[in-house]
PDB file of C-alpha atoms in Angstrom:
ATOM      1  CA  MET A  10      72.153  88.415 -78.559  1.00 47.00           C
ATOM      2  CA  ALA A  11      75.640  86.383 -78.986  1.00 60.00           C
ATOM      3  CA  VAL A  12      75.431  85.790 -83.299  1.00 62.00           C
ATOM      4  CA  LEU A  13      75.973  89.851 -84.602  1.00 61.00           C
ATOM      5  CA  GLN A  14      75.118  91.160 -87.776  1.00 57.00           C
ATOM      6  CA  GLN A  15      77.949  92.701 -90.527  1.00 57.00           C
ATOM      7  CA  ASN A  16      78.023  96.136 -89.076  1.00 59.00           C
ATOM      8  CA  GLU A  17      76.731  95.559 -85.977  1.00 60.00           C
ATOM      9  CA  GLU A  18      78.527  97.541 -83.000  1.00 65.00           C
ATOM     10  CA  PHE A  19      79.889  96.401 -80.393  1.00 73.00           C
ATOM     11  CA  GLU A  20      81.719  97.274 -77.450  1.00 84.00           C
ATOM     12  CA  ALA A  21      83.097  93.885 -75.032  1.00 86.00           C
ATOM     13  CA  ASP A  22      84.400  96.890 -72.956  1.00 88.00           C
ATOM     14  CA  ALA A  23      81.000  97.695 -72.179  1.00 90.00           C
ATOM     15  CA  LEU A  24      78.984  94.694 -71.066  1.00 89.00           C
ATOM     16  CA  LYS A  25      80.122  93.029 -66.930  1.00 90.00           C
ATOM     17  CA  GLU A  26      79.802  89.363 -67.753  1.00 93.00           C
ATOM     18  CA  LYS A  27      82.921  87.478 -67.240  1.00 95.00           C
ATOM     19  CA  VAL A  28      82.515  85.299 -70.667  1.00 96.00           C
ATOM     20  CA  ILE A  29      80.837  86.998 -73.516  1.00 96.00           C
ATOM     21  CA  GLY A  30      81.359  85.618 -76.784  1.00 95.00           C
ATOM     22  CA  ILE A  31      79.889  86.759 -80.435  1.00 93.00           C
ATOM     23  CA  ALA A  32      78.917  84.516 -83.664  1.00 93.00           C
ATOM     24  CA  SER A  33      79.176  86.307 -87.133  1.00 91.00           C
ATOM     25  CA  ASP A  34      79.919  85.036 -90.225  1.00 90.00           C
ATOM     26  CA  MET A  35      81.509  88.497 -92.286  1.00 87.00           C
ATOM     27  CA  VAL A  36      83.231  89.903 -95.743  1.00 83.00           C
ATOM     28  CA  MET A  37      85.031  91.436 -96.417  1.00 84.00           C
ATOM     29  CA  HIS A  38      85.709  93.097 -93.289  1.00 87.00           C
ATOM     30  CA  ASP A  39      88.466  95.359 -91.137  1.00 91.00           C
ATOM     31  CA  SER A  40      88.386  96.772 -87.551  1.00 90.00           C
ATOM     32  CA  GLY A  41      91.307  98.974 -87.563  1.00 91.00           C
ATOM     33  CA  PHE A  42      93.430  99.155 -84.484  1.00 93.00           C
ATOM     34  CA  HIS A  43      92.137  98.699 -81.433  1.00 93.00           C
ATOM     35  CA  PHE A  44      92.770  97.151 -77.666  1.00 94.00           C
ATOM     36  CA  HIS A  45      89.993  96.390 -74.911  1.00 95.00           C
ATOM     37  CA  THR A  46      90.883  96.993 -71.163  1.00 95.00           C
ATOM     38  CA  THR A  47      89.068  94.946 -69.399  1.00 95.00           C
ATOM     39  CA  LYS A  48      88.961  92.335 -71.566  1.00 96.00           C
ATOM     40  CA  ALA A  49      91.063  89.383 -72.270  1.00 97.00           C
ATOM     41  CA  GLN A  50      90.170  87.732 -76.558  1.00 97.00           C
ATOM     42  CA  LEU A  51      90.545  85.079 -78.107  1.00 97.00           C
ATOM     43  CA  LEU A  52      90.381  84.963 -81.760  1.00 97.00           C
ATOM     44  CA  TYR A  53      89.044  81.662 -84.208  1.00 96.00           C
ATOM     45  CA  ALA A  54      87.180  81.312 -87.891  1.00 94.00           C
ATOM     46  CA  PRO A  55      86.700  77.177 -87.732  1.00 94.00           C
ATOM     47  CA  SER A  56      85.482  78.857 -91.654  1.00 92.00           C
ATOM     48  CA  GLY A  57      87.809  81.848 -93.906  1.00 92.00           C
ATOM     49  CA  CYS A  58      91.555  82.662 -92.503  1.00 93.00           C
ATOM     50  CA  MET A  59      91.576  86.075 -90.604  1.00 93.00           C
ATOM     51  CA  THR A  60      95.261  88.776 -90.960  1.00 93.00           C
ATOM     52  CA  VAL A  61      95.938  90.075 -87.291  1.00 95.00           C
ATOM     53  CA  THR A  62      98.243  93.066 -86.636  1.00 95.00           C
ATOM     54  CA  THR A  63      99.728  93.551 -83.041  1.00 94.00           C
ATOM     55  CA  SER A  64     101.941  97.117 -82.799  1.00 89.00           C
ATOM     56  CA  GLU A  65     104.799  94.360 -83.663  1.00 92.00           C
ATOM     57  CA  ARG A  66     103.864  91.650 -85.577  1.00 94.00           C
ATOM     58  CA  GLN A  67     101.660  90.079 -88.272  1.00 95.00           C
ATOM     59  CA  PHE A  68      99.590  86.628 -87.298  1.00 95.00           C
ATOM     60  CA  VAL A  69      97.636  84.333 -89.719  1.00 94.00           C
ATOM     61  CA  LEU A  70      94.601  82.347 -87.757  1.00 94.00           C
ATOM     62  CA  PRO A  71      93.647  79.918 -90.380  1.00 93.00           C
ATOM     63  CA  PRO A  72      90.850  77.238 -89.272  1.00 92.00           C
ATOM     64  CA  PHE A  73      93.303  75.408 -87.144  1.00 91.00           C
ATOM     65  CA  ARG A  74      94.817  77.888 -85.150  1.00 94.00           C
ATOM     66  CA  MET A  75      93.010  80.991 -83.222  1.00 96.00           C
ATOM     67  CA  LEU A  76      95.332  83.456 -81.447  1.00 97.00           C
ATOM     68  CA  TRP A  77      95.041  84.795 -77.511  1.00 97.00           C
ATOM     69  CA  ILE A  78      94.971  88.826 -77.049  1.00 97.00           C
ATOM     70  CA  PRO A  79      95.669  90.326 -74.375  1.00 96.00           C
ATOM     71  CA  ALA A  80      94.016  93.204 -72.698  1.00 96.00           C
ATOM     72  CA  ASN A  81      95.160  95.617 -73.888  1.00 95.00           C
ATOM     73  CA  GLU A  82      97.504  94.924 -76.453  1.00 95.00           C
ATOM     74  CA  LEU A  83      96.754  96.671 -80.109  1.00 96.00           C
ATOM     75  CA  HIS A  84      95.489  94.915 -82.368  1.00 96.00           C
ATOM     76  CA  ARG A  85      93.884  94.929 -86.322  1.00 95.00           C
ATOM     77  CA  VAL A  86      91.846  92.660 -87.823  1.00 94.00           C
ATOM     78  CA  ASN A  87      91.646  92.015 -92.118  1.00 92.00           C
ATOM     79  CA  PHE A  88      90.346  89.574 -94.133  1.00 89.00           C
ATOM     80  CA  ARG A  89      89.033  89.724 -97.229  1.00 83.00           C
ATOM     81  CA  ASN A  90      86.949  86.755 -97.819  1.00 84.00           C
ATOM     82  CA  ILE A  91      83.645  84.711 -95.856  1.00 88.00           C
ATOM     83  CA  VAL A  92      85.060  84.075 -92.563  1.00 93.00           C
ATOM     84  CA  SER A  93      83.158  82.905 -89.678  1.00 93.00           C
ATOM     85  CA  TYR A  94      83.865  85.216 -87.132  1.00 93.00           C
ATOM     86  CA  ARG A  95      84.379  83.390 -83.497  1.00 95.00           C
ATOM     87  CA  SER A  96      85.431  85.601 -80.322  1.00 95.00           C
ATOM     88  CA  VAL A  97      84.936  84.832 -76.977  1.00 97.00           C
ATOM     89  CA  TYR A  98      85.513  87.733 -74.464  1.00 97.00           C
ATOM     90  CA  PHE A  99      86.636  86.851 -71.551  1.00 97.00           C
ATOM     91  CA  ASP A 100      86.964  89.471 -68.028  1.00 96.00           C
ATOM     92  CA  ALA A 101      91.235  89.651 -67.803  1.00 95.00           C
ATOM     93  CA  ASP A 102      91.119  89.000 -63.866  1.00 95.00           C
ATOM     94  CA  TYR A 103      89.465  85.984 -64.562  1.00 96.00           C
ATOM     95  CA  ALA A 104      90.858  84.263 -67.483  1.00 96.00           C
ATOM     96  CA  GLY A 105      93.979  85.597 -65.944  1.00 95.00           C
ATOM     97  CA  LYS A 106      94.037  82.800 -63.518  1.00 95.00           C
ATOM     98  CA  TYR A 107      94.664  80.450 -66.027  1.00 95.00           C
ATOM     99  CA  ILE A 108      96.472  82.204 -68.875  1.00 94.00           C
ATOM    100  CA  SER A 109      99.175  83.792 -68.651  1.00 88.00           C
ATOM    101  CA  SER A 110      97.884  86.987 -70.744  1.00 84.00           C
ATOM    102  CA  SER A 111     100.877  87.094 -73.284  1.00 90.00           C
ATOM    103  CA  LEU A 112      99.807  87.213 -76.928  1.00 93.00           C
ATOM    104  CA  LYS A 113     100.092  83.845 -77.849  1.00 94.00           C
ATOM    105  CA  VAL A 114      98.640  82.029 -81.108  1.00 95.00           C
ATOM    106  CA  LEU A 115      97.639  77.843 -80.656  1.00 95.00           C
ATOM    107  CA  HIS A 116      96.554  75.100 -82.213  1.00 94.00           C
ATOM    108  CA  VAL A 117      92.396  74.017 -82.067  1.00 95.00           C
ATOM    109  CA  ASN A 118      91.686  70.499 -81.750  1.00 94.00           C
ATOM    110  CA  SER A 119      88.810  69.537 -82.564  1.00 94.00           C
ATOM    111  CA  LEU A 120      87.180  69.158 -78.800  1.00 96.00           C
ATOM    112  CA  LEU A 121      88.383  72.987 -78.119  1.00 96.00           C
ATOM    113  CA  LYS A 122      86.695  74.359 -81.320  1.00 96.00           C
ATOM    114  CA  GLU A 123      82.774  72.588 -80.625  1.00 96.00           C
ATOM    115  CA  ILE A 124      83.694  74.001 -77.073  1.00 97.00           C
ATOM    116  CA  ILE A 125      84.350  77.872 -78.338  1.00 97.00           C
ATOM    117  CA  GLU A 126      81.479  77.418 -80.332  1.00 95.00           C
ATOM    118  CA  ARG A 127      78.842  76.771 -78.021  1.00 96.00           C
ATOM    119  CA  ILE A 128      80.296  79.391 -75.869  1.00 96.00           C
ATOM    120  CA  CYS A 129      80.403  81.701 -79.337  1.00 95.00           C
ATOM    121  CA  PHE A 130      75.788  81.297 -78.574  1.00 93.00           C
ATOM    122  CA  TRP A 131      76.090  81.634 -74.881  1.00 95.00           C
ATOM    123  CA  GLU A 132      73.484  84.387 -73.786  1.00 93.00           C
ATOM    124  CA  TRP A 133      74.993  87.254 -72.817  1.00 92.00           C
ATOM    125  CA  LEU A 134      74.264  86.355 -68.401  1.00 92.00           C
ATOM    126  CA  PRO A 135      76.160  84.810 -65.518  1.00 93.00           C
ATOM    127  CA  THR A 136      77.648  81.552 -66.686  1.00 95.00           C
ATOM    128  CA  ASP A 137      75.636  78.609 -64.646  1.00 96.00           C
ATOM    129  CA  SER A 138      77.240  75.309 -63.452  1.00 97.00           C
ATOM    130  CA  ASN A 139      76.977  73.396 -66.236  1.00 97.00           C
ATOM    131  CA  GLN A 140      79.084  76.371 -68.540  1.00 97.00           C
ATOM    132  CA  GLU A 141      81.092  76.569 -64.954  1.00 97.00           C
ATOM    133  CA  ASN A 142      82.063  72.782 -66.566  1.00 98.00           C
ATOM    134  CA  ILE A 143      82.046  73.337 -69.947  1.00 98.00           C
ATOM    135  CA  LEU A 144      85.137  76.828 -68.865  1.00 98.00           C
ATOM    136  CA  LYS A 145      86.671  73.983 -66.763  1.00 97.00           C
ATOM    137  CA  VAL A 146      87.503  71.811 -69.611  1.00 98.00           C
ATOM    138  CA  PHE A 147      88.049  74.670 -72.130  1.00 98.00           C
ATOM    139  CA  TRP A 148      90.954  75.851 -70.211  1.00 97.00           C
ATOM    140  CA  ASN A 149      91.773  72.494 -69.357  1.00 97.00           C
ATOM    141  CA  GLU A 150      92.387  71.976 -73.422  1.00 97.00           C
ATOM    142  CA  ILE A 151      93.761  75.594 -73.951  1.00 96.00           C
ATOM    143  CA  ASN A 152      96.519  75.221 -71.789  1.00 94.00           C
ATOM    144  CA  GLY A 153      97.911  71.848 -73.329  1.00 95.00           C
ATOM    145  CA  ALA A 154      97.504  73.239 -76.893  1.00 95.00           C
ATOM    146  CA  PRO A 155     100.480  73.519 -78.634  1.00 94.00           C
ATOM    147  CA  GLU A 156     101.863  77.344 -79.683  1.00 92.00           C
ATOM    148  CA  GLU A 157     102.152  78.498 -83.257  1.00 85.00           C
ATOM    149  CA  ASN A 158     105.400  80.015 -84.453  1.00 79.00           C
ATOM    150  CA  LEU A 159     104.404  80.944 -87.363  1.00 78.00           C
ATOM    151  CA  SER A 160     104.036  85.337 -87.450  1.00 90.00           C
ATOM    152  CA  LEU A 161     106.107  87.606 -89.469  1.00 95.00           C
ATOM    153  CA  ILE A 162     107.212  91.105 -87.298  1.00 95.00           C
ATOM    154  CA  MET A 163     106.194  93.875 -88.712  1.00 95.00           C
ATOM    155  CA  PRO A 164     109.244  97.296 -89.797  1.00 95.00           C
ATOM    156  CA  GLN A 165     108.279 100.705 -88.839  1.00 93.00           C
ATOM    157  CA  ASP A 166     110.187 102.724 -90.365  1.00 94.00           C
ATOM    158  CA  GLN A 167     108.727 105.491 -91.542  1.00 93.00           C
ATOM    159  CA  ARG A 168     109.021 105.498 -95.273  1.00 93.00           C
ATOM    160  CA  LEU A 169     107.455 102.128 -95.827  1.00 94.00           C
ATOM    161  CA  ARG A 170     104.250 103.229 -93.628  1.00 93.00           C
ATOM    162  CA  LYS A 171     101.997 102.760 -97.224  1.00 93.00           C
ATOM    163  CA  VAL A 172     103.423  99.760 -98.386  1.00 95.00           C
ATOM    164  CA  ILE A 173     102.756  98.655 -95.154  1.00 94.00           C
ATOM    165  CA  GLU A 174      99.315  99.138 -94.812  1.00 93.00           C
ATOM    166  CA  GLU A 175      98.617  98.120 -98.997  1.00 94.00           C
ATOM    167  CA  TRP A 176     100.506  94.403 -97.502  1.00 95.00           C
ATOM    168  CA  THR A 177      97.917  94.381 -95.227  1.00 93.00           C
ATOM    169  CA  ARG A 178      95.078  95.036 -96.541  1.00 91.00           C
ATOM    170  CA  ARG A 179      95.585  92.474 -99.784  1.00 92.00           C
ATOM    171  CA  LEU A 180      96.097  95.042-101.896  1.00 93.00           C
ATOM    172  CA  SER A 181      99.315  94.671-103.278  1.00 94.00           C
ATOM    173  CA  MET A 182     102.553  92.610-102.453  1.00 96.00           C
ATOM    174  CA  PRO A 183     105.927  93.279-100.940  1.00 97.00           C
ATOM    175  CA  PRO A 184     108.386  93.326-104.919  1.00 96.00           C
ATOM    176  CA  MET A 185     112.339  92.415-105.007  1.00 96.00           C
ATOM    177  CA  LEU A 186     114.210  94.977-103.126  1.00 96.00           C
ATOM    178  CA  LYS A 187     115.257  96.597-106.615  1.00 95.00           C
ATOM    179  CA  ASN A 188     111.282  97.658-107.117  1.00 95.00           C
ATOM    180  CA  ILE A 189     110.192  98.013-103.101  1.00 95.00           C
ATOM    181  CA  ALA A 190     113.699 100.544-102.890  1.00 94.00           C
ATOM    182  CA  GLU A 191     113.019 102.608-106.219  1.00 93.00           C
ATOM    183  CA  GLU A 192     109.051 102.861-104.565  1.00 92.00           C
ATOM    184  CA  ILE A 193     110.474 104.129-101.898  1.00 92.00           C
ATOM    185  CA  GLY A 194     113.018 106.465-103.355  1.00 92.00           C
ATOM    186  CA  ALA A 195     115.388 104.585-101.040  1.00 92.00           C
ATOM    187  CA  VAL A 196     119.191 102.930-102.099  1.00 94.00           C
ATOM    188  CA  GLU A 197     118.407  98.298-102.009  1.00 95.00           C
ATOM    189  CA  LYS A 198     121.260  98.987 -99.108  1.00 95.00           C
ATOM    190  CA  THR A 199     118.430 101.066 -96.653  1.00 95.00           C
ATOM    191  CA  ILE A 200     116.177  98.635 -97.163  1.00 95.00           C
ATOM    192  CA  THR A 201     118.167  95.855 -96.788  1.00 95.00           C
ATOM    193  CA  ARG A 202     119.221  98.084 -93.386  1.00 95.00           C
ATOM    194  CA  ILE A 203     116.096  98.857 -92.653  1.00 95.00           C
ATOM    195  CA  PHE A 204     114.493  95.801 -92.222  1.00 96.00           C
ATOM    196  CA  LYS A 205     117.506  93.767 -90.509  1.00 96.00           C
ATOM    197  CA  LYS A 206     117.454  95.872 -87.614  1.00 96.00           C
ATOM    198  CA  GLU A 207     113.712  96.105 -87.709  1.00 96.00           C
ATOM    199  CA  THR A 208     112.827  92.814 -88.100  1.00 96.00           C
ATOM    200  CA  GLY A 209     115.502  89.881 -87.966  1.00 96.00           C
ATOM    201  CA  LEU A 210     115.078  89.935 -91.412  1.00 96.00           C
ATOM    202  CA  SER A 211     117.041  90.848 -94.915  1.00 96.00           C
ATOM    203  CA  TYR A 212     114.133  91.966 -97.098  1.00 96.00           C
ATOM    204  CA  GLN A 213     114.261  89.141 -98.500  1.00 96.00           C
ATOM    205  CA  GLU A 214     113.815  86.684 -95.727  1.00 96.00           C
ATOM    206  CA  TRP A 215     110.714  88.831 -94.539  1.00 97.00           C
ATOM    207  CA  ARG A 216     109.422  89.363 -97.603  1.00 97.00           C
ATOM    208  CA  GLN A 217     109.283  85.056 -98.203  1.00 97.00           C
ATOM    209  CA  GLN A 218     107.706  85.304 -95.223  1.00 96.00           C
ATOM    210  CA  TRP A 219     105.331  87.202 -96.202  1.00 97.00           C
ATOM    211  CA  ARG A 220     104.909  84.960 -98.502  1.00 97.00           C
ATOM    212  CA  LEU A 221     104.038  81.742 -97.232  1.00 97.00           C
ATOM    213  CA  GLN A 222     101.506  83.404 -94.503  1.00 96.00           C
ATOM    214  CA  ARG A 223      99.137  84.768 -97.481  1.00 96.00           C
ATOM    215  CA  SER A 224      99.705  81.108 -99.629  1.00 97.00           C
ATOM    216  CA  ILE A 225      98.168  79.695 -96.317  1.00 95.00           C
ATOM    217  CA  GLU A 226      95.464  82.161 -96.862  1.00 94.00           C
ATOM    218  CA  LEU A 227      94.228  81.920-100.285  1.00 95.00           C
ATOM    219  CA  LEU A 228      95.273  78.133 -99.782  1.00 95.00           C
ATOM    220  CA  VAL A 229      91.676  77.851 -97.203  1.00 93.00           C
ATOM    221  CA  GLU A 230      89.833  80.417 -99.168  1.00 91.00           C
ATOM    222  CA  GLY A 231      89.660  77.705-101.167  1.00 92.00           C
ATOM    223  CA  ASN A 232      92.141  78.551-104.113  1.00 95.00           C
ATOM    224  CA  SER A 233      94.237  75.279-106.858  1.00 96.00           C
ATOM    225  CA  ILE A 234      98.090  75.526-105.321  1.00 97.00           C
ATOM    226  CA  GLY A 235      97.709  76.815-109.638  1.00 97.00           C
ATOM    227  CA  GLU A 236      96.365  80.046-109.115  1.00 98.00           C
ATOM    228  CA  VAL A 237      98.391  79.958-105.252  1.00 98.00           C
ATOM    229  CA  SER A 238     101.641  80.212-107.239  1.00 97.00           C
ATOM    230  CA  HIS A 239     100.501  82.466-110.515  1.00 97.00           C
ATOM    231  CA  ILE A 240      99.186  85.203-107.671  1.00 97.00           C
ATOM    232  CA  LEU A 241     102.490  85.017-105.633  1.00 97.00           C
ATOM    233  CA  ASP A 242     104.386  84.841-108.065  1.00 96.00           C
ATOM    234  CA  PHE A 243     106.393  81.664-108.596  1.00 97.00           C
ATOM    235  CA  SER A 244     107.657  80.459-111.412  1.00 96.00           C
ATOM    236  CA  SER A 245     106.460  77.810-111.399  1.00 97.00           C
ATOM    237  CA  ASP A 246     103.407  75.413-109.930  1.00 97.00           C
ATOM    238  CA  SER A 247     106.844  72.846-108.272  1.00 97.00           C
ATOM    239  CA  ALA A 248     108.659  75.918-107.359  1.00 97.00           C
ATOM    240  CA  PHE A 249     105.700  77.354-105.450  1.00 98.00           C
ATOM    241  CA  ILE A 250     104.901  73.709-103.778  1.00 97.00           C
ATOM    242  CA  ASP A 251     108.823  73.340-103.465  1.00 97.00           C
ATOM    243  CA  PHE A 252     108.357  76.593-101.646  1.00 97.00           C
ATOM    244  CA  PHE A 253     105.499  75.682 -99.098  1.00 97.00           C
ATOM    245  CA  LYS A 254     107.114  72.671 -98.293  1.00 96.00           C
ATOM    246  CA  ARG A 255     110.551  73.942 -97.136  1.00 95.00           C
ATOM    247  CA  HIS A 256     108.942  75.971 -94.921  1.00 94.00           C
ATOM    248  CA  THR A 257     106.457  74.646 -93.497  1.00 92.00           C
ATOM    249  CA  GLY A 258     107.117  70.124 -93.525  1.00 93.00           C
ATOM    250  CA  SER A 259     104.614  69.349 -95.816  1.00 94.00           C
ATOM    251  CA  THR A 260     102.999  70.358 -98.791  1.00 96.00           C
ATOM    252  CA  PRO A 261      99.941  73.024 -99.342  1.00 95.00           C
ATOM    253  CA  LEU A 262      98.267  69.946 -99.981  1.00 92.00           C
ATOM    254  CA  GLN A 263      99.369  67.492 -97.092  1.00 92.00           C
ATOM    255  CA  TYR A 264      98.979  71.111 -94.533  1.00 90.00           C
ATOM    256  CA  LEU A 265      95.562  71.420 -94.521  1.00 88.00           C
ATOM    257  CA  MET A 266      94.629  68.072 -94.718  1.00 84.00           C
ATOM    258  CA  LYS A 267      96.844  67.549 -91.601  1.00 76.00           C
ATOM    259  CA  ASN A 268      95.104  70.380 -89.214  1.00 71.00           C
ATOM    260  CA  VAL A 269      91.515  69.368 -90.746  1.00 61.00           C
TER     261      VAL A 269
END
């Protein structure tokens, strides 16, 4: 059985097959931090948008991106809107013959999309000759897929734990430097030093990257440019468009269209 219900229990490590695909339409999901000891995982959503947080980084996965997660990599999956969730688990030893064991975000072309969809609806049985042929094409496409580089290093300082959790769950957004300093009871220079040391970015730069990731989520979820601009506290729609183009090289609509 490959189709799971919203709250159905699933444990990939308990299954022996070398390839296990699952599919589910879910909403308001939070997996909590976890890892798989014997399985590598491919995580993808043909519609909707997921946020994946590891021990160090945060990734946004719109429909044209997938995340390769090696075995034993701590990770957490969040989404707040309806998402067509697709996940394929590979025996780690088997996958290691075809792909390096490192965390990476890859672009999903139309062929990969269709192959992933096919695998996610396979029965959990040993693969037959036709499925082996499909897997050969899959690995060829995976190894030729461009790697994406939009990730956000997460600070680890204990003073930020509560607000980072709120930002990860999208319950609030990073405020201006003065406000976050007041919220956690630290001076602005301390906040700046923490972020520079732990993320390589100033707080202002980190906040802009967070807003960029969040804007992609909101756009994929169907929000208009005006709505995204308002939610993320831009002074105007044009200010948001300029910000987005400066960071991605495209306007919001161009960005979505070229990745369809």
